[in-house]
């Protein structure tokens, strides 16, 4: 997505540089070494070296964040005056401190800071159980308040996230709501992965994404235990993460019977599986919707997948699903209600084509690159 934004801004005539590290999201991408300096889609990419890391090795991850912050300081502060940056945009991963480093450096050079908040930290860490309130998190909260207050613009993904900024006691005049868009593949059209074709006469519910701390997928697995009398219903999980092993254990004897774990697939292959599913599952633990927005929503809608949503009714996402009539919605931590909703969806499976059409129409209006990138152009130009 950020590559698409960079290409759009370069096409608008801006001199764009992306400062990043070697790809490391999966073992496969980590082994695919990219050049340190590269021209890509009209903009420059500069990659700094970091230590090889694992998602479970928090010491190395912390050290890499420190190394990356030092690299940012060198990259921004020590540029020649004629090449100094007018605007530096930082995202929220790694959280808080990278944005603070970029903000301090660009302000020292007389430029402006732009904060792209994909998630709101440290609040999301409290809510998900990743961290407890204490001296360190209080310091991080103060730092991120300054990130927001001193940013020329703060971009969030939903009205719920804007309200979370306001709940900090901060003004929101500099906050813009500009959501993500359907992920684009830069590696061709892909294909249906071998072994992932949808079985004939099955009713497939698909979750495609990171198996982490935020999704609350346990409720879905518990609901599947109440649906043994509907052998056509199956739940496929396409992705990896620290939550996979506990979920596989919870699946128990239903694993490879009605619940299937398939591992990570690149986006160009994933879209083929999504296009073939009956319902695309989006689930978030309670309160998470205030601090994040699941980007898989755009990918589901972009290929016309009806939505099975497990989230609070007051969330912007739940209201959209209900108003646009693109799927089904139930609250989290209620497997009985979720199982009943799946039964309803299965009974109404003849209506899914209408939901698919509405999903695609909504995506084309709101969540495609063609719909969103002009708003990035307007915002940066403004």
Coordinates of C-alpha atoms in Angstrom, one line a residue:
X1 CA 0.0 0.0 0.0
X2 CA 2.8 2.4 0.9
X3 CA 4.5 1.6 -2.4
X4 CA 1.3 2.7 -4.2
X5 CA 1.2 5.9 -2.2
X6 CA 4.8 6.6 -3.0
X7 CA 4.2 6.0 -6.7
X8 CA 1.2 8.3 -6.7
X9 CA 3.1 11.2 -5.0
X10 CA 6.1 10.7 -7.4
X11 CA 3.6 10.9 -10.3
X12 CA 2.3 14.2 -8.8
X13 CA 5.8 15.6 -9.2
X14 CA 7.1 15.3 -5.7
X15 CA 10.6 14.1 -4.9
X16 CA 9.9 11.0 -2.8
X17 CA 12.3 8.9 -0.8
X18 CA 11.4 5.8 1.2
X19 CA 13.7 5.0 4.1
X20 CA 13.3 1.4 5.3
X21 CA 15.0 -1.9 6.2
X22 CA 15.3 -5.2 4.4
X23 CA 12.0 -7.0 4.1
X24 CA 11.5 -9.5 7.0
X25 CA 7.8 -10.2 7.4
X26 CA 8.2 -13.9 6.7
X27 CA 11.2 -16.2 6.3
X28 CA 10.7 -16.2 2.6
X29 CA 10.8 -12.4 2.3
X30 CA 13.8 -12.2 4.7
X31 CA 15.8 -14.5 2.4
X32 CA 15.1 -12.3 -0.6
X33 CA 17.7 -9.6 -0.3
X34 CA 16.8 -6.3 -1.9
X35 CA 19.3 -3.7 -3.0
X36 CA 20.4 -1.0 -0.5
X37 CA 19.5 1.7 -3.1
X38 CA 16.8 1.3 -5.6
X39 CA 14.6 3.4 -8.0
X40 CA 11.1 2.0 -7.8
X41 CA 8.0 3.4 -9.5
X42 CA 9.5 6.9 -9.8
X43 CA 10.7 7.2 -6.2
X44 CA 13.9 6.3 -4.3
X45 CA 14.2 3.5 -1.8
X46 CA 17.0 3.4 0.7
X47 CA 17.4 0.3 2.9
X48 CA 19.4 0.2 6.1
X49 CA 20.9 -3.0 7.6
X50 CA 19.3 -4.5 10.7
X51 CA 20.0 -7.7 12.6
X52 CA 18.2 -10.9 11.5
X53 CA 15.2 -11.3 13.8
X54 CA 12.3 -13.5 14.8
X55 CA 8.9 -12.2 15.9
X56 CA 9.4 -14.1 19.2
X57 CA 12.9 -12.7 20.0
X58 CA 11.9 -9.4 21.7
X59 CA 15.5 -8.5 22.6
X60 CA 16.6 -8.5 19.0
X61 CA 13.5 -6.7 17.9
X62 CA 14.1 -4.0 20.5
X63 CA 17.7 -3.7 19.4
X64 CA 16.6 -3.4 15.8
X65 CA 14.2 -0.6 16.6
X66 CA 17.1 1.3 18.3
X67 CA 19.3 0.7 15.3
X68 CA 16.6 1.9 12.9
X69 CA 16.1 5.1 15.0
X70 CA 19.8 5.8 14.8
X71 CA 19.7 5.2 11.1
X72 CA 16.7 7.7 10.8
X73 CA 18.7 10.3 12.7
X74 CA 21.7 10.0 10.3
X75 CA 19.5 9.9 7.2
X76 CA 17.4 13.0 8.0
X77 CA 19.8 15.2 10.0
X78 CA 22.9 14.9 7.9
X79 CA 21.5 15.5 4.5
X80 CA 22.9 18.4 2.6
X81 CA 20.9 21.6 3.0
X82 CA 19.8 21.6 -0.6
X83 CA 18.4 18.1 -0.3
X84 CA 16.7 18.4 3.1
X85 CA 13.2 17.0 3.4
X86 CA 10.3 19.4 3.4
X87 CA 8.0 16.7 4.8
X88 CA 8.7 13.4 6.6
X89 CA 5.9 10.9 7.1
X90 CA 6.2 8.1 9.6
X91 CA 3.8 5.2 10.3
X92 CA 3.1 3.5 13.7
X93 CA 5.2 0.4 13.3
X94 CA 7.5 0.2 15.1
X95 CA 5.3 2.2 17.4
X96 CA 5.7 5.6 19.0
X97 CA 9.5 6.0 19.1
X98 CA 10.2 5.8 15.4
X99 CA 7.6 8.5 14.8
X100 CA 9.1 10.6 17.6
X101 CA 12.6 10.3 16.1
X102 CA 11.4 11.3 12.6
X103 CA 9.4 14.2 14.1
X104 CA 12.4 15.6 16.1
X105 CA 14.8 15.3 13.2
X106 CA 12.6 16.9 10.5
X107 CA 11.7 19.8 12.9
X108 CA 15.4 20.4 13.5
X109 CA 15.9 20.7 9.8
X110 CA 12.9 23.1 9.4
X111 CA 10.5 20.6 7.8
X112 CA 7.1 19.3 8.6
X113 CA 6.0 16.0 10.2
X114 CA 3.1 13.9 9.0
X115 CA 1.9 11.0 11.2
X116 CA 0.2 8.1 9.5
X117 CA -1.5 6.2 12.4
X118 CA -2.2 2.6 11.2
X119 CA -2.7 1.7 14.9
X120 CA -2.9 3.8 18.0
X121 CA -0.2 2.9 20.6
X122 CA 0.2 2.4 23.5
X123 CA -3.6 2.1 23.9
X124 CA -3.9 -0.9 21.6
X125 CA -1.2 -2.6 23.7
X126 CA -3.2 -2.1 26.9
X127 CA -6.4 -3.3 25.3
X128 CA -4.9 -6.4 23.8
X129 CA -2.9 -7.4 26.9
X130 CA 0.5 -6.8 25.3
X131 CA 1.4 -4.3 28.0
X132 CA 0.4 -3.1 31.4
X133 CA 0.1 0.5 32.5
X134 CA 3.2 1.7 34.3
X135 CA 6.1 4.2 34.2
X136 CA 7.3 3.1 30.7
X137 CA 3.9 3.2 29.1
X138 CA 3.1 6.5 30.7
X139 CA 6.2 7.9 29.1
X140 CA 5.3 6.4 25.7
X141 CA 1.8 7.9 26.0
X142 CA 3.3 11.4 26.6
X143 CA 5.6 11.0 23.7
X144 CA 2.8 9.9 21.4
X145 CA 0.6 12.8 22.5
X146 CA 3.5 15.1 21.3
X147 CA 3.7 13.1 18.1
X148 CA 0.0 14.0 17.4
X149 CA 0.1 17.6 18.7
X150 CA 3.2 18.5 16.7
X151 CA 2.3 16.8 13.5
X152 CA 1.2 18.9 10.5
X153 CA -1.4 16.2 9.8
X154 CA -2.4 13.0 11.6
X155 CA -4.0 10.4 9.3
X156 CA -6.2 7.8 11.0
X157 CA -8.3 5.0 9.3
X158 CA -11.7 5.6 10.9
X159 CA -13.9 7.9 12.9
X160 CA -13.4 5.5 15.9
X161 CA -9.6 6.1 15.7
X162 CA -10.2 9.9 15.5
X163 CA -12.4 9.6 18.6
X164 CA -9.6 7.7 20.4
X165 CA -7.2 10.7 19.7
X166 CA -9.8 13.0 21.1
X167 CA -10.1 10.8 24.2
X168 CA -6.5 11.6 25.0
X169 CA -7.7 15.2 25.5
X170 CA -6.1 16.4 22.3
X171 CA -7.6 18.7 19.6
X172 CA -8.4 16.9 16.4
X173 CA -8.3 19.8 13.9
X174 CA -5.2 18.3 12.3
X175 CA -6.7 14.8 12.2
X176 CA -7.8 13.4 8.8
X177 CA -9.7 10.2 8.2
X178 CA -8.2 8.5 5.2
X179 CA -8.6 4.7 5.2
X180 CA -6.5 2.1 3.5
X181 CA -7.3 0.5 0.2
X182 CA -7.3 -2.9 -1.4
X183 CA -3.8 -4.3 -1.5
X184 CA -2.2 -4.4 -4.9
X185 CA 0.1 -7.1 -6.0
X186 CA 3.4 -6.2 -7.6
X187 CA 4.3 -9.8 -8.4
X188 CA 1.8 -10.6 -11.1
X189 CA -1.8 -12.0 -11.0
X190 CA -0.9 -15.1 -8.9
X191 CA -3.0 -18.3 -8.9
X192 CA -5.1 -20.5 -6.7
X193 CA -2.6 -22.2 -4.4
X194 CA -2.4 -26.0 -4.8
X195 CA -4.7 -27.8 -2.4
X196 CA -6.8 -24.7 -1.5
X197 CA -9.5 -25.1 -4.1
X198 CA -12.9 -24.9 -2.5
X199 CA -14.5 -28.4 -2.1
X200 CA -17.7 -28.9 -4.1
X201 CA -20.9 -28.3 -2.1
X202 CA -18.9 -26.9 0.9
X203 CA -19.7 -23.6 2.7
X204 CA -16.3 -22.0 3.2
X205 CA -15.7 -19.3 5.9
X206 CA -12.2 -17.8 5.4
X207 CA -9.9 -15.8 7.6
X208 CA -7.0 -14.4 5.7
X209 CA -4.4 -12.4 7.7
X210 CA -2.1 -12.4 10.7
X211 CA -2.9 -14.8 13.5
X212 CA -2.0 -12.5 16.3
X213 CA -3.2 -11.0 19.5
X214 CA -6.0 -8.8 18.2
X215 CA -8.4 -11.0 16.3
X216 CA -10.2 -13.1 19.0
X217 CA -10.4 -16.1 16.6
X218 CA -11.1 -18.3 19.6
X219 CA -14.8 -17.4 19.4
X220 CA -15.0 -18.6 15.9
X221 CA -13.4 -22.0 16.8
X222 CA -15.8 -22.4 19.7
X223 CA -18.7 -21.6 17.3
X224 CA -17.4 -24.3 14.9
X225 CA -17.7 -26.8 17.7
X226 CA -21.5 -26.1 17.7
X227 CA -21.9 -26.7 14.0
X228 CA -20.9 -30.4 13.7
X229 CA -24.3 -31.2 12.4
X230 CA -23.6 -29.0 9.3
X231 CA -20.7 -30.9 7.7
X232 CA -20.7 -28.6 4.7
X233 CA -19.5 -25.7 6.9
X234 CA -15.7 -25.3 7.1
X235 CA -13.4 -22.7 8.4
X236 CA -10.1 -22.0 6.6
X237 CA -7.3 -19.9 8.1
X238 CA -4.8 -18.4 5.7
X239 CA -1.9 -16.8 7.6
X240 CA 0.6 -17.2 10.3
X241 CA 1.6 -15.5 13.6
X242 CA 2.1 -16.1 17.3
X243 CA -1.5 -17.1 17.8
X244 CA -1.4 -20.0 15.4
X245 CA -0.2 -22.7 17.8
X246 CA -2.8 -22.0 20.5
X247 CA -5.5 -21.9 17.9
X248 CA -4.4 -25.2 16.4
X249 CA -4.6 -26.7 19.9
X250 CA -8.1 -25.3 20.5
X251 CA -9.2 -26.7 17.2
X252 CA -8.5 -30.2 18.6
X253 CA -10.0 -33.1 16.6
X254 CA -11.7 -30.7 14.2
X255 CA -8.4 -29.7 12.8
X256 CA -8.2 -30.9 9.2
X257 CA -11.9 -32.0 9.5
X258 CA -13.8 -28.7 9.6
X259 CA -11.0 -26.3 10.6
X260 CA -8.0 -26.0 8.3
X261 CA -4.7 -24.0 8.8
X262 CA -2.9 -23.2 5.6
X263 CA -0.1 -20.8 6.5
X264 CA 0.9 -17.6 4.8
X265 CA 0.3 -16.9 1.1
X266 CA 1.3 -13.8 -0.8
X267 CA -1.5 -11.4 -1.6
X268 CA -1.6 -12.3 -5.4
X269 CA -2.5 -15.9 -4.4
X270 CA -4.6 -15.0 -1.4
X271 CA -7.1 -13.0 -3.5
X272 CA -8.0 -16.2 -5.5
X273 CA -8.9 -18.0 -2.3
X274 CA -10.9 -15.0 -1.0
X275 CA -12.8 -14.8 -4.3
X276 CA -13.8 -18.4 -3.8
X277 CA -15.1 -18.2 -0.2
X278 CA -18.7 -17.8 0.9
X279 CA -17.9 -15.5 3.9
X280 CA -14.8 -13.5 4.7
X281 CA -14.3 -13.4 8.5
X282 CA -13.2 -10.2 10.2
X283 CA -12.9 -10.5 14.0
X284 CA -11.4 -8.1 16.6
X285 CA -11.1 -8.5 20.4
X286 CA -13.3 -6.1 22.4
X287 CA -12.3 -2.4 22.2
X288 CA -9.6 -2.9 19.6
X289 CA -11.8 -1.2 16.9
X290 CA -11.1 2.1 18.7
X291 CA -7.4 1.9 17.9
X292 CA -7.1 0.0 14.6
X293 CA -9.0 -0.9 11.4
X294 CA -8.6 -4.3 9.8
X295 CA -7.1 -3.7 6.3
X296 CA -8.3 -7.2 5.2
X297 CA -11.7 -5.5 4.9
X298 CA -10.7 -3.8 1.7
X299 CA -9.2 -7.0 0.2
X300 CA -12.4 -9.0 1.0
X301 CA -14.7 -6.3 -0.5
X302 CA -12.5 -5.7 -3.5
X303 CA -13.0 -9.3 -4.7
X304 CA -16.6 -9.4 -3.7
X305 CA -16.5 -11.5 -0.5
X306 CA -19.5 -11.2 1.8
X307 CA -18.4 -10.3 5.3
X308 CA -18.8 -12.2 8.6
X309 CA -18.0 -9.6 11.2
X310 CA -17.3 -10.3 14.9
X311 CA -17.0 -6.8 16.5
X312 CA -19.0 -4.3 18.6
X313 CA -22.2 -3.0 17.1
X314 CA -21.2 0.7 17.7
X315 CA -18.0 0.4 15.6
X316 CA -17.8 2.2 12.3
X317 CA -17.1 -1.2 10.6
X318 CA -20.3 -2.9 12.0
X319 CA -22.4 0.1 10.9
X320 CA -21.0 -0.1 7.4
X321 CA -21.7 -3.9 7.1
X322 CA -25.3 -3.4 8.3
X323 CA -26.0 -0.2 6.2
X324 CA -24.5 -1.6 3.0
X325 CA -26.1 -5.1 3.5
X326 CA -22.8 -6.8 2.6
X327 CA -22.8 -9.5 5.3
X328 CA -23.5 -10.6 8.8
X329 CA -22.6 -9.1 12.2
X330 CA -22.4 -10.4 15.7
X331 CA -20.5 -9.2 18.9
X332 CA -17.3 -10.9 20.2
X333 CA -17.1 -13.6 22.9
X334 CA -20.5 -15.1 22.1
X335 CA -19.9 -18.4 20.2
X336 CA -23.5 -19.4 20.5
X337 CA -24.7 -16.3 18.8
X338 CA -22.0 -16.6 16.1
X339 CA -22.9 -20.3 15.5
X340 CA -26.6 -19.2 15.1
X341 CA -25.5 -16.5 12.6
X342 CA -23.5 -18.9 10.6
X343 CA -26.6 -21.2 10.4
X344 CA -28.6 -18.3 9.2
X345 CA -26.0 -17.4 6.5
X346 CA -25.9 -21.1 5.4
X347 CA -29.7 -21.1 5.1
X348 CA -29.6 -17.9 3.1
X349 CA -26.6 -18.9 0.9
X350 CA -28.8 -18.3 -2.2
X351 CA -28.6 -14.6 -1.3
X352 CA -24.8 -14.4 -1.2
X353 CA -24.5 -13.3 -4.9
X354 CA -26.4 -10.1 -4.1
X355 CA -24.1 -9.4 -1.2
X356 CA -21.1 -10.1 -3.4
X357 CA -22.3 -7.5 -5.9
X358 CA -22.9 -4.9 -3.1
X359 CA -19.4 -5.6 -1.7
X360 CA -17.7 -5.0 -5.0
X361 CA -19.7 -1.8 -5.6
X362 CA -18.8 -0.5 -2.2
X363 CA -15.1 -1.3 -2.7
X364 CA -15.1 0.5 -6.1
X365 CA -16.7 3.6 -4.6
X366 CA -14.6 3.8 -1.4
X367 CA -11.7 1.3 -1.0
X368 CA -9.8 0.9 -4.3
X369 CA -6.5 2.6 -5.0
X370 CA -8.3 4.7 -7.7
X371 CA -10.7 5.9 -5.1
X372 CA -8.2 6.6 -2.3
X373 CA -4.9 7.7 -4.0
X374 CA -6.4 11.0 -5.3
X375 CA -7.2 11.9 -1.7
X376 CA -3.6 11.4 -0.8
X377 CA -2.5 13.7 -3.6
X378 CA -5.0 16.4 -2.4
X379 CA -3.9 16.1 1.2
X380 CA -0.1 16.3 0.4
X381 CA -0.6 19.2 -2.0
X382 CA -2.7 21.0 0.6

